XYZ file of C-alpha atoms in Angstrom:
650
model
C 0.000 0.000 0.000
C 1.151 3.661 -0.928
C 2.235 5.910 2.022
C -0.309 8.418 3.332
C 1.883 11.761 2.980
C 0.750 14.818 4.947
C 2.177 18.336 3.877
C 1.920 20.572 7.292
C 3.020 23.858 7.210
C 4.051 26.332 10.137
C 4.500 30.051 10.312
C 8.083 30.374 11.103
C 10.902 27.847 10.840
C 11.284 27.807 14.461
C 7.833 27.068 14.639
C 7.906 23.858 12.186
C 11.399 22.916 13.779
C 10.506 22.521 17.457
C 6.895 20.679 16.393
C 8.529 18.181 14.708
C 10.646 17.216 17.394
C 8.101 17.405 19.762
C 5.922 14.826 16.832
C 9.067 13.010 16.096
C 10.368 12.268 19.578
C 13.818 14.193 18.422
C 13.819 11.520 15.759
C 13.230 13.943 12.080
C 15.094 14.166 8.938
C 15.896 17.209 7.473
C 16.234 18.133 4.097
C 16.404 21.829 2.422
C 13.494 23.392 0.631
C 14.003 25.955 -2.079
C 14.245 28.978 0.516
C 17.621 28.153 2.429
C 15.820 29.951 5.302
C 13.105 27.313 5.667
C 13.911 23.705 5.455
C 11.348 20.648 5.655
C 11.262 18.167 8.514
C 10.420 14.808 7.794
C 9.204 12.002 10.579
C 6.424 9.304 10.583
C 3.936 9.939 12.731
C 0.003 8.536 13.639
C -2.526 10.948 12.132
C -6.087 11.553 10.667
C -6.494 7.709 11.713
C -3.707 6.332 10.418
C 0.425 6.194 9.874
C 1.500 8.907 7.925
C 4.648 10.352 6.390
C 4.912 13.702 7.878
C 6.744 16.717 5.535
C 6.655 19.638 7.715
C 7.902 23.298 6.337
C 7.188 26.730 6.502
C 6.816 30.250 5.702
C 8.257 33.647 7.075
C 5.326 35.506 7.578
C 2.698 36.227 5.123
C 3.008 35.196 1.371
C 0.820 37.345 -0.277
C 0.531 41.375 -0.208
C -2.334 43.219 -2.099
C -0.996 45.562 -4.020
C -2.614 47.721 -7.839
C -3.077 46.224 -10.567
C -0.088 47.425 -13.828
C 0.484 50.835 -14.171
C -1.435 51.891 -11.396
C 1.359 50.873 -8.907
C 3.126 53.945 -10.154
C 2.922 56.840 -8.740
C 2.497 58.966 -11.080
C 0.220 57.069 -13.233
C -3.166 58.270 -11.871
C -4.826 60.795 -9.362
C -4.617 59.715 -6.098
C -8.022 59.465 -5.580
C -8.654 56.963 -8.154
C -7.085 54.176 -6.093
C -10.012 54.009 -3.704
C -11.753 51.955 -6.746
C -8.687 50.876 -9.215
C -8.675 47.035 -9.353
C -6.416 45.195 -6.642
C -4.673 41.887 -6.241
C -2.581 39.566 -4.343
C 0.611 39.301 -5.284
C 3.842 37.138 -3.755
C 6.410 39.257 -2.122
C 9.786 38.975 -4.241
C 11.182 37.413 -1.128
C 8.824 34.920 -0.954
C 8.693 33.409 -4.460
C 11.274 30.256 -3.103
C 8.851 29.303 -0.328
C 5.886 29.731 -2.936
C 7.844 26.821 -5.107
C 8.251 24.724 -2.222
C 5.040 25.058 -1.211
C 3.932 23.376 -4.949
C 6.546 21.372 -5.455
C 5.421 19.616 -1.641
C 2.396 19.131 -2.429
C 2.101 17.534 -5.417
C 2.922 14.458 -3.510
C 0.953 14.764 -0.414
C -2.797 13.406 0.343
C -3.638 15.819 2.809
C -2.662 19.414 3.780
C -2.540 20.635 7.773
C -2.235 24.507 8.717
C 0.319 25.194 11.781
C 0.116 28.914 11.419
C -0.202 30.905 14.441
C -3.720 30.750 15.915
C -4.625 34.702 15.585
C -6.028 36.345 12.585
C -3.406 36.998 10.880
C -2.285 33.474 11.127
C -5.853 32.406 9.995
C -4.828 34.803 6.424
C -1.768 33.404 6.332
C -3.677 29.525 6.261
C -5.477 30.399 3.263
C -2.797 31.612 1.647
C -0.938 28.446 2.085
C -4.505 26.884 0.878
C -4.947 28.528 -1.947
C -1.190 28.061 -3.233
C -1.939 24.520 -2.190
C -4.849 24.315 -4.563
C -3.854 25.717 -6.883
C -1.560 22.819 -8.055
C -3.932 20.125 -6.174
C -7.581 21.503 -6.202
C -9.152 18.897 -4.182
C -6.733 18.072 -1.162
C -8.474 17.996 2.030
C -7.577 21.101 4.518
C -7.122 20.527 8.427
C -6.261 23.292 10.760
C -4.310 22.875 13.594
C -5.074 24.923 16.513
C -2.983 25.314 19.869
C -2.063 27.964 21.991
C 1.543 26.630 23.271
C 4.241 24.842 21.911
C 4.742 22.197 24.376
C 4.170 18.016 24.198
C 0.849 17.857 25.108
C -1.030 21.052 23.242
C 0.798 20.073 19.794
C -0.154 16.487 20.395
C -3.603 17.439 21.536
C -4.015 19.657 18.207
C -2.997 16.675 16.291
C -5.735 14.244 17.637
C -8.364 17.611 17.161
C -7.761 18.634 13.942
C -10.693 21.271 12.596
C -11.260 23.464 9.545
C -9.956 26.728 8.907
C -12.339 29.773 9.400
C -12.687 31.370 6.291
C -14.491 34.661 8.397
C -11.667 35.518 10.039
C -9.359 35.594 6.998
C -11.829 37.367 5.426
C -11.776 40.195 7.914
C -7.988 40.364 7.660
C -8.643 40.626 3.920
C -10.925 43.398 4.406
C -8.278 44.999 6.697
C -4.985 44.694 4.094
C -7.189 45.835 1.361
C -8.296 49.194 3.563
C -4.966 49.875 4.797
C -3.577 49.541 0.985
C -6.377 51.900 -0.331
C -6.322 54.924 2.286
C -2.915 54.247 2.501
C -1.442 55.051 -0.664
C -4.045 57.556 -1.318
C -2.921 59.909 1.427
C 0.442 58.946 1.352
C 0.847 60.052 -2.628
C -1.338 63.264 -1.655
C 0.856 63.879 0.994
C 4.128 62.988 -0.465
C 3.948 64.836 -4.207
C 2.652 67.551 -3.035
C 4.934 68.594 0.750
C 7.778 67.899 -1.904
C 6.750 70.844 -4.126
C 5.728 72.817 -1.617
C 8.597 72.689 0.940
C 11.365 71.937 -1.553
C 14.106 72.551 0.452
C 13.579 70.802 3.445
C 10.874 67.873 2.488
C 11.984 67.285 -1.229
C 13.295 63.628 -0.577
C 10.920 62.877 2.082
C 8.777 59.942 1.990
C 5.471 61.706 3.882
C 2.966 58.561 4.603
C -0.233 57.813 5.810
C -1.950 54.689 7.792
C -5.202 54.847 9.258
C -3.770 53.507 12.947
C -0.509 55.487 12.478
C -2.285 59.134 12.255
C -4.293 58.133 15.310
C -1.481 57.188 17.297
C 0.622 60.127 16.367
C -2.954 62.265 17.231
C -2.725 60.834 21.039
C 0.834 61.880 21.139
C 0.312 65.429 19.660
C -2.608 65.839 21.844
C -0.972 64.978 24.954
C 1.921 67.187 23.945
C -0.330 70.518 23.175
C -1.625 70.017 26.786
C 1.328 70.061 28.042
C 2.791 73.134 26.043
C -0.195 75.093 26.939
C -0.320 74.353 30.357
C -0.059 76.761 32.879
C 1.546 76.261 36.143
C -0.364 77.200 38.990
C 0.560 78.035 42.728
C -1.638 76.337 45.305
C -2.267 75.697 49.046
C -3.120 72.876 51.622
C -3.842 72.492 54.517
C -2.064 69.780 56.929
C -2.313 68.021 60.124
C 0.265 66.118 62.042
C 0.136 64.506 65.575
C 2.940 62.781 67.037
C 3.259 59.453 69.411
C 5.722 57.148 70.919
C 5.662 53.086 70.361
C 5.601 51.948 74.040
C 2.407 53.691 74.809
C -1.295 52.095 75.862
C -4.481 53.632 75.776
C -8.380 52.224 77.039
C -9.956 51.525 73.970
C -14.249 51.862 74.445
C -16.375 48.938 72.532
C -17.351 51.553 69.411
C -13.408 52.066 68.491
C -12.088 51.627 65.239
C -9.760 48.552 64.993
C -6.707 50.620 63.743
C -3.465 47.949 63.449
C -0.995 47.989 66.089
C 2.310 47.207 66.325
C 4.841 46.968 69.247
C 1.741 48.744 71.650
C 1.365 51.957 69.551
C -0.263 54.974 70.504
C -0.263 58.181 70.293
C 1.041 61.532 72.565
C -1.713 64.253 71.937
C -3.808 65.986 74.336
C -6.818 63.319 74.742
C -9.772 64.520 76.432
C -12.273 61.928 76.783
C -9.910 58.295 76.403
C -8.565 57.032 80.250
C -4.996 56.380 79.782
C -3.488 53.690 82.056
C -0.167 51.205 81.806
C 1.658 54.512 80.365
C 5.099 52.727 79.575
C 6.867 55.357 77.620
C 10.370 54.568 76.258
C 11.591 57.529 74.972
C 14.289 55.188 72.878
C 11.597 54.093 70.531
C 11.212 57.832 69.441
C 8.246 60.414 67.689
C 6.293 58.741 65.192
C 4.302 61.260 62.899
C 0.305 60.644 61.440
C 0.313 63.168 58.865
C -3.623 63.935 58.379
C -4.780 64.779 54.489
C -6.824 67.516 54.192
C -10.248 66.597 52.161
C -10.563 69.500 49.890
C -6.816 68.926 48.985
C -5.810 72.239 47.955
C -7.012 75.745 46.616
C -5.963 77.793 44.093
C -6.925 81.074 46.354
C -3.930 81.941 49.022
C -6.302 84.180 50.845
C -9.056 81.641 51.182
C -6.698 78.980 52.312
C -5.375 81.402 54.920
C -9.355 81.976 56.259
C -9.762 78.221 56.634
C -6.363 77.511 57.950
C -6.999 80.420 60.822
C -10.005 78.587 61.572
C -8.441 75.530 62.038
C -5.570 76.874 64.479
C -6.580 75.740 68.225
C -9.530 73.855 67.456
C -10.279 70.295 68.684
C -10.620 67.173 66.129
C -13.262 64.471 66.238
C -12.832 61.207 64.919
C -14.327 59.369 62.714
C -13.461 55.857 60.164
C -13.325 53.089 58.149
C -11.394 49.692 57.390
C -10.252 47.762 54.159
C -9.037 44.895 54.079
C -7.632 43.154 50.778
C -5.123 43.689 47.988
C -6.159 42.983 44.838
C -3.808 40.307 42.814
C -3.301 41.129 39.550
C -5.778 39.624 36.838
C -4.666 36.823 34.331
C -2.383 38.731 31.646
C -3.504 39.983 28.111
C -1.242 40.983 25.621
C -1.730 44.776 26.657
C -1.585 44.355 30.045
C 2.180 42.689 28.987
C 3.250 45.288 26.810
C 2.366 47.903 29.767
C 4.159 45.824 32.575
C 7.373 45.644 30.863
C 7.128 49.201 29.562
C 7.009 50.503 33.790
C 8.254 47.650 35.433
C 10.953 46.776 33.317
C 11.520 49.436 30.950
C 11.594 47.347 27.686
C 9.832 48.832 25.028
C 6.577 47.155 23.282
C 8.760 46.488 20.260
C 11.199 44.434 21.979
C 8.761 42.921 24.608
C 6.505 41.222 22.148
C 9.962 40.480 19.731
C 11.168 38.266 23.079
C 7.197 36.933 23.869
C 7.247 35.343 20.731
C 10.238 33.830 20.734
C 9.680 32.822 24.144
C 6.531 30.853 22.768
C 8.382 29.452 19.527
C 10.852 27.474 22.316
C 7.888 26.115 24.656
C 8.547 28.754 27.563
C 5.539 30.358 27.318
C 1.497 30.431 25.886
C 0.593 32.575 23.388
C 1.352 36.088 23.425
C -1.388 37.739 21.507
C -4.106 37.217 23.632
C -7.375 39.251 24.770
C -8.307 36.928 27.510
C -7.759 37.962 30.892
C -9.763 34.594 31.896
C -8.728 30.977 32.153
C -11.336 28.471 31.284
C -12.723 26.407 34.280
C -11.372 23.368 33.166
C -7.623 24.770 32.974
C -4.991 22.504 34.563
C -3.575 25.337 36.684
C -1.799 22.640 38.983
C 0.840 21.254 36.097
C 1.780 24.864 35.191
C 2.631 25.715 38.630
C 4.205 22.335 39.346
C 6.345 23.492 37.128
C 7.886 25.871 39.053
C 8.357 24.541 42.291
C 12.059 23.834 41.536
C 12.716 27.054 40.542
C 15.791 28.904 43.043
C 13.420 32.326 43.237
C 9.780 31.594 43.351
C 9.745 27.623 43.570
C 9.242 27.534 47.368
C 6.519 30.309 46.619
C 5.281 27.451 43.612
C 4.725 25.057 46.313
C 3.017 26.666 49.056
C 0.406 27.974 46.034
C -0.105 23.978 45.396
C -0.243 23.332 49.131
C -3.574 25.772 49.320
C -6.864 24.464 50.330
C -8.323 24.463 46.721
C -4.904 24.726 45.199
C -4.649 27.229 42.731
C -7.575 30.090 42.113
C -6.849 32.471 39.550
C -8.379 36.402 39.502
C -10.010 36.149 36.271
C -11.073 39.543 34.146
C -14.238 39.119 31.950
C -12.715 39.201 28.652
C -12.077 36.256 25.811
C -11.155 36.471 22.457
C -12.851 32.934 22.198
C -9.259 31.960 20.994
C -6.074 31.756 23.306
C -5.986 31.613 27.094
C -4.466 34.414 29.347
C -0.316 34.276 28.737
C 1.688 32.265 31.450
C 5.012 30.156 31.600
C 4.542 26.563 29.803
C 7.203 25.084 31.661
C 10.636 26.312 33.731
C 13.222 28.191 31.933
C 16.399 28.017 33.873
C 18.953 28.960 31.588
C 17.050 32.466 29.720
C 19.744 35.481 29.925
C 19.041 39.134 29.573
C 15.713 40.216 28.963
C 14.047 37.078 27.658
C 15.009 36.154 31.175
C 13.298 38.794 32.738
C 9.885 39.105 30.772
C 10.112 35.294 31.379
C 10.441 35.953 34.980
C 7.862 39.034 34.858
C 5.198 36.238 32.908
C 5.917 33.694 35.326
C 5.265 35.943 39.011
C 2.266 37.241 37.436
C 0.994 33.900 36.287
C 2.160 32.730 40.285
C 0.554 35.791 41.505
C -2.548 35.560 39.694
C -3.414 31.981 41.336
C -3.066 32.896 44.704
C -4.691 35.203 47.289
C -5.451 38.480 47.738
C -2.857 40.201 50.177
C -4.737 40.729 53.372
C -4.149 43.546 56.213
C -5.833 46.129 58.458
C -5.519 49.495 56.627
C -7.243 51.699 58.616
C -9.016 55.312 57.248
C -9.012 57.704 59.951
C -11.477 61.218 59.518
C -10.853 63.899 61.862
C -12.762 67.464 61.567
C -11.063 70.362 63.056
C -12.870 73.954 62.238
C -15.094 72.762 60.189
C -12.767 71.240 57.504
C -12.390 67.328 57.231
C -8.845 65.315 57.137
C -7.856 61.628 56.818
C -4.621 59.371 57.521
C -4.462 56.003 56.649
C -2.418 53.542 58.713
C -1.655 50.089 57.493
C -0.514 46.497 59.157
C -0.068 43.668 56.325
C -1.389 40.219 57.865
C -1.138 38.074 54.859
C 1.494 39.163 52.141
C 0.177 36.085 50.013
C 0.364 37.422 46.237
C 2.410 40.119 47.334
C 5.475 37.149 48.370
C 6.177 36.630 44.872
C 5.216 39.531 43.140
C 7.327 42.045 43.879
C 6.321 44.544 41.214
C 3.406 45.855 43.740
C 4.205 47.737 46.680
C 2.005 47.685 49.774
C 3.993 48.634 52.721
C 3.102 49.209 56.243
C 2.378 52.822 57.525
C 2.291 53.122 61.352
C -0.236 55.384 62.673
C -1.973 55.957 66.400
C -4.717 54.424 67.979
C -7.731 56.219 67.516
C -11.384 55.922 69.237
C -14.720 56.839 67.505
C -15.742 60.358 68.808
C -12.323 61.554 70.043
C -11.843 65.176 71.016
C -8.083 66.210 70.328
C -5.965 69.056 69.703
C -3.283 69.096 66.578
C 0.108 68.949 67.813
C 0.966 70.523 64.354
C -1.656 72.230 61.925
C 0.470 74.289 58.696
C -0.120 75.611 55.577
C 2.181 74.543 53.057
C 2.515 75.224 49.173
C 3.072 73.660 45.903
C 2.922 73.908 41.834
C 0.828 72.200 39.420
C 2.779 69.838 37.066
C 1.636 69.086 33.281
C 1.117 66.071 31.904
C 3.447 63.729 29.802
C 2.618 60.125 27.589
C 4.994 57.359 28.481
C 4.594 53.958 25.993
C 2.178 52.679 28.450
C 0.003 55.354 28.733
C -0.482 55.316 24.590
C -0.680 51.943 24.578
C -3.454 52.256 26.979
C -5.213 55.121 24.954
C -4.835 52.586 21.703
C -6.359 50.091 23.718
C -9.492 52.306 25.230
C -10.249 54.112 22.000
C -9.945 50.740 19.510
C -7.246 51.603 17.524
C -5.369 48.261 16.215
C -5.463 45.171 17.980
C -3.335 43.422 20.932
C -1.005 41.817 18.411
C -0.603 45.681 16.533
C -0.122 48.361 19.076
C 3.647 47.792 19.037
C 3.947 48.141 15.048
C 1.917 51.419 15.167
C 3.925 52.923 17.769
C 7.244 51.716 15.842
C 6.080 53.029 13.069
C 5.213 56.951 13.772
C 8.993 56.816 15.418
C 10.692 55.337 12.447
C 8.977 57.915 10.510
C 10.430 60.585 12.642
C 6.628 62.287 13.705
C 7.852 61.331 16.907
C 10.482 60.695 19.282
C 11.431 59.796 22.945
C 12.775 61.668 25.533
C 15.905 60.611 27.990
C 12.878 59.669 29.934
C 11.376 57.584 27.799
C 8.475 60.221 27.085
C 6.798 60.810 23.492
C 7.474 64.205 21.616
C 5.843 64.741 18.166
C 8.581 66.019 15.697
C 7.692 69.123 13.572
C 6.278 66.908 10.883
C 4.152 64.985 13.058
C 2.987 68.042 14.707
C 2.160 69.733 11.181
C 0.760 66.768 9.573
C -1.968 66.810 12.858
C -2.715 70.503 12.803
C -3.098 70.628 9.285
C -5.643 67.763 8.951
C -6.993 69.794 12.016
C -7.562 72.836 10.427
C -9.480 71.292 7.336
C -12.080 70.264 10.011
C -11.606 66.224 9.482
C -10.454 64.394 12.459
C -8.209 61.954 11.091
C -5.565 61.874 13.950
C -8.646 60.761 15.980
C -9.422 57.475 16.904
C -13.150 57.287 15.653
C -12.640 56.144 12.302
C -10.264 53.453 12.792
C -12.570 52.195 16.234
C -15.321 52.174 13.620
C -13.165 49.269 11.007
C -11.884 47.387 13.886
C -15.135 46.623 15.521
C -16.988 46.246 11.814
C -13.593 43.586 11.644
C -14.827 41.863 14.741
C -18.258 41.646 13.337
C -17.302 39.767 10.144
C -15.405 37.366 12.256
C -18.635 36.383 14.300
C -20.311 36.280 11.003
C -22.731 39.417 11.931
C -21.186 41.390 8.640
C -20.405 41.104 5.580
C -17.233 41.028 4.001
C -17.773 43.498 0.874
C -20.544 45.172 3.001
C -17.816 46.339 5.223
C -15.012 46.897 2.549
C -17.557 49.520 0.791
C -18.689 51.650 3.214
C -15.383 52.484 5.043
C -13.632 52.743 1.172
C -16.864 55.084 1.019
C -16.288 57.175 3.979
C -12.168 58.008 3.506
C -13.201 58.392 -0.016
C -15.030 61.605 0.714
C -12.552 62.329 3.403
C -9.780 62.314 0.708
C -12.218 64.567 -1.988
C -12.568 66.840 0.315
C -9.012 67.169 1.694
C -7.648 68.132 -1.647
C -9.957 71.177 -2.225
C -8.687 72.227 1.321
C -5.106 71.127 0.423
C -4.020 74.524 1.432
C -4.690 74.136 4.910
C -1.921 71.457 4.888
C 0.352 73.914 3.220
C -0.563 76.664 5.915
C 0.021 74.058 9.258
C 3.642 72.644 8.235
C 4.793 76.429 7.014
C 4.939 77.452 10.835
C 7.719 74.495 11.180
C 9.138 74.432 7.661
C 9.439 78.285 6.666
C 7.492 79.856 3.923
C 5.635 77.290 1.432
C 5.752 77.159 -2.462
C 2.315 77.985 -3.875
C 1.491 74.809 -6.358
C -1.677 74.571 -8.158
């Protein structure tokens, strides 16, 4: 009998390298396909019901790129505007026509074809490009899809014995996307280009000026954040204080109706009581003055004068007492991709970019789950115990891994309400001893989150005290951690203990210290995580896009970073912005964009149509664009205040 050969075909060569040898049991063949960059792993192994002989290859990305049809790929062979309805079509890349041949030559000897690409959307586009290459030379091989959300033993082997079909929705949303992005794209980006270069001749004649609907938004946030910041207006204010002092060493009576404020090492406080009985007065003056600093309610004013009325009022008077208790510290929620990029951006200071560069290659070896997630939930059946028992040899965190498995109920993860239906939350796979450098630490950062996630809430007595003296209202909070839990192994949160006095419901006391004190406003700045955030609020790109947008703008030079890591829009950025500004169209806002990704989502749950979708939004920037050009001028008139006088053009 003939050998049943199956063609299966991965993303990346990593990819198809480290699934064969997790199919193979180490035990593959290679042999070179046309691209020296991607060979072809070959193995027997047990699938779709029987023995097969396995040829497993790959791609580097995507194959196919839409791009005009003949002459209108030049730029100067029609207006602009006609490319919103010029014919389009998918072409191979020049740098992919060797994988394209292997691709066909493959699979004119295989019975069956199986899709390894990454389990997003993009990897869903990518699967019917391998498909329709596929077809192409063999029209009626049977398809399988492959879908798994780690690289380790058991999800690749699982994926194997649950092979599905590919989702022709989703591909056709990313379809709709490329198409978009191709259209607007050029359009603007022509517009732009030809005419800056006449107008500004001497300082923008070389200068490739483009345009991407999530690349003008992004720069928007940035410009927008900066303006506020230019125009801002320091401002002197004034606040109110209180401070009391006491010595550790010190008892007081406490009545049934007190608040149960934390002490530690007898605490209490030296002020003038006048209704509490102190007894057992122990002072040792060795301990020394602690301080409660009291907040005042209203915070500050921007009015010296009526600061100084309120603080008079204040001087001499007695305080009453008043509070309230909390109790927990929130662990942090399973990890999305966002929440990722953010972390390492504070925590760590590696840059979206790089972070999601390392995540993925992270996940190609078997350290870690998927990286471009939306779920910040792990299914109920999730085997949370393996992935921690993974751990508990770890030198850092494995006595941490143990005492999670040791809980009554074992591991309980804070779960956030959000699934992309696709990929669990990320976490660590298995243990990574021997990671260096940075894959080290966003390995390390994945892994006390994931840790941190499953356990408890940190628990403690942090007290809110309320005092009212002359009418105005102050508060100190005072803090004693009973149950670091969480908090043992994630060290990126801070919760620290804050001494303060104990204080009874309805207590009359005088201030040992009541002052005025003064202070500036400060403006406001963007660091990468607060854009990414704004990306993420407002809908602009996806979890697997914010870091190309933000690369982008920079690489165009419309922005740049400061030694502090904060975003400044460059003079083109800025005049690009106002200009669109000033011809009343808000494309550096986030509207448009929000509109195509959540039309996107809808043709992936199949609640839109594919050319439905295409030809409204190729509709909208269509107008958008007809309208720009008669207000061209406006363009001319923003970038002149950063690039001198412009060159009137027709």
């Amino acid at each position: 009998a003939s050998v049943f050969k199956v063609l299966n075909v991965a993303e990346k060569n990593d990819a198809a390298k480290r699934i064969s040898d997790i199919l193979s049991g180490h035990q593959y063949q290679v042999r070179n396909g046309l691209s020296r960059f991607n060979k072809i792993y070959e193995f027997n192994y047990y699938m779709l019901g029987q023995n097969c002989s396995i040829s497993f290859t790959s791609l580097s990305g995507h194959l196919l790129n839409y791009d005009f049809t003949g002459i209108y790929r030049k730029w100067y062979s029609c207006h602009p505007l006609s490319l919103f309805d010029v014919a389009v079509e998918k072409n191979v890349t020049e740098n992919m026509v060797d994988i394209k041949r292997t691709l066909e030559r493959e699979v004119r000897n295989s019975q069956a074809l199986v899709i390894w690409t990454d389990c997003d959307r993009e990897g869903e586009n990518i699967g019917f490009e391998i498909i329709n290459i596929c077809r192409n030379i063999k029209s009626n091989i049977p398809v399988y899809r492959a879908r798994f959300s780690e690289i380790t033993d058991r999800s690749i082997k699982s994926a194997c014995n649950n092979l599905q079909q590919p989702d022709q929705r989703v591909s056709d949303a990313v379809d709709v996307r490329q198409e978009l992005d191709l259209r607007i794209g050029a359009a603007f980006t022509r517009f732009q280009t030809l005419r800056l270069q006449k107008v500004f001749p001497n300082t923008l004649a070389d200068k490739l000026i483009s345009y991407g609907s999530c690349q003008f938004p992004t720069l928007g946030f940035v410009v927008e954040r900066y303006k506020a910041r230019e125009q801002f207006q320091p401002e002197d204010f004034w606040k109110i204080e209180g401070q009391y002092f006491f010595w550790r060493g010190w008892r007081v009576c406490k009545s049934n109706n007190s608040i149960n404020v934390p002490i530690l090492n007898d605490i209490c406080f030296r002020h003038f009581l006048k209704t509490a009985v102190v007894h057992t007065i122990t002072q040792n003056e060795a301990d020394g003055p602690i301080t409660s600093t009291f907040s005042w309610k209203r915070n500050r004013l921007f009015n010296e004068l009526a600061c100084q009325v309120l603080y008079a009022n204040c001087l001499g008077d007695a305080g009453c007492c008043h509070g309230n208790q909390r109790e927990h510290r929130w662990r942090p929620l399973a990890m999305d991709t966002v929440e990722l990029e953010k972390l390492a951006s504070r925590k760590l200071r590696i840059n979206a970019k790089e972070t999601m560069k390392i995540a993925e290659s992270l996940y190609t070896q078997g350290y870690i789950s998927y990286p471009r997630t939306e779920t910040n939930s792990f299914p109920k059946d999730f085997n949370l115990e393996r992935l921690v028992q993974e751990q508990t040899s770890h030198p850092d965190w494995g006595g941490f891994a143990s005492r999670l498995l040791g809980l009554n109920g074992g591991p309980q993860p804070r779960n956030g309400h959000k699934s992309d239906q696709a990929h669990p939350p990320i976490h660590p796979t298995k243990a990574a001893p021997h990671l260096t450098g940075n894959n080290a630490r966003i390995y390390e950062l994945i892994t006390r989150h994931f840790l941190a996630c499953c356990h408890r809430d940190a628990k403690g007595q942090e007290t809110s005290v309320e005092i009212e003296v002359g009418g105005e209202s102050f508060s100190v909070q005072g803090l004693m951690i009973i149950e670091r839990n969480y908090l043992e192994v994630y060290h990126y949160d801070r919760w620290n203990g804050k001494i303060i006095a104990v204080y009874e419901i309805g207590d009359q006391f005088e201030p040992t210290d009541v002052r005025m004190t003064s202070g500036r406003t400060t403006a406001p700045s963007l660091t990468e995580a607060d854009l990414i955030s704004l990306m993420d609020k407002h809908g602009i790109g996806t979890d697997a896009t914010h870091a190309e947008h933000i690369e982008t703008i920079k690489q165009r030079m419309y922005v740049g970073l400061t030694n502090d890591q904060r975003f400044l829009p460059g003079e083109l950025g800025m005049g690009l912005v106002e200009g669109y500004d000033l011809m009343g169209y808000a494309m550096s806002r986030p509207e448009l964009r929000a509109e195509l990704e959540a039309d996107l989502r809808r043709i992936c749950d199949g609640t839109a149509n594919k050319n439905d979708v295409l030809q409204r939004h190729i509709s909208t920037y269509r107008s958008v664009f007809q309208e720009a050009i008669q207000k061209a001028d406006k363009l001319d008139e923003a970038l002149s205040a950063y690039f001198g006088d412009a060159t009137r053009v027709e």
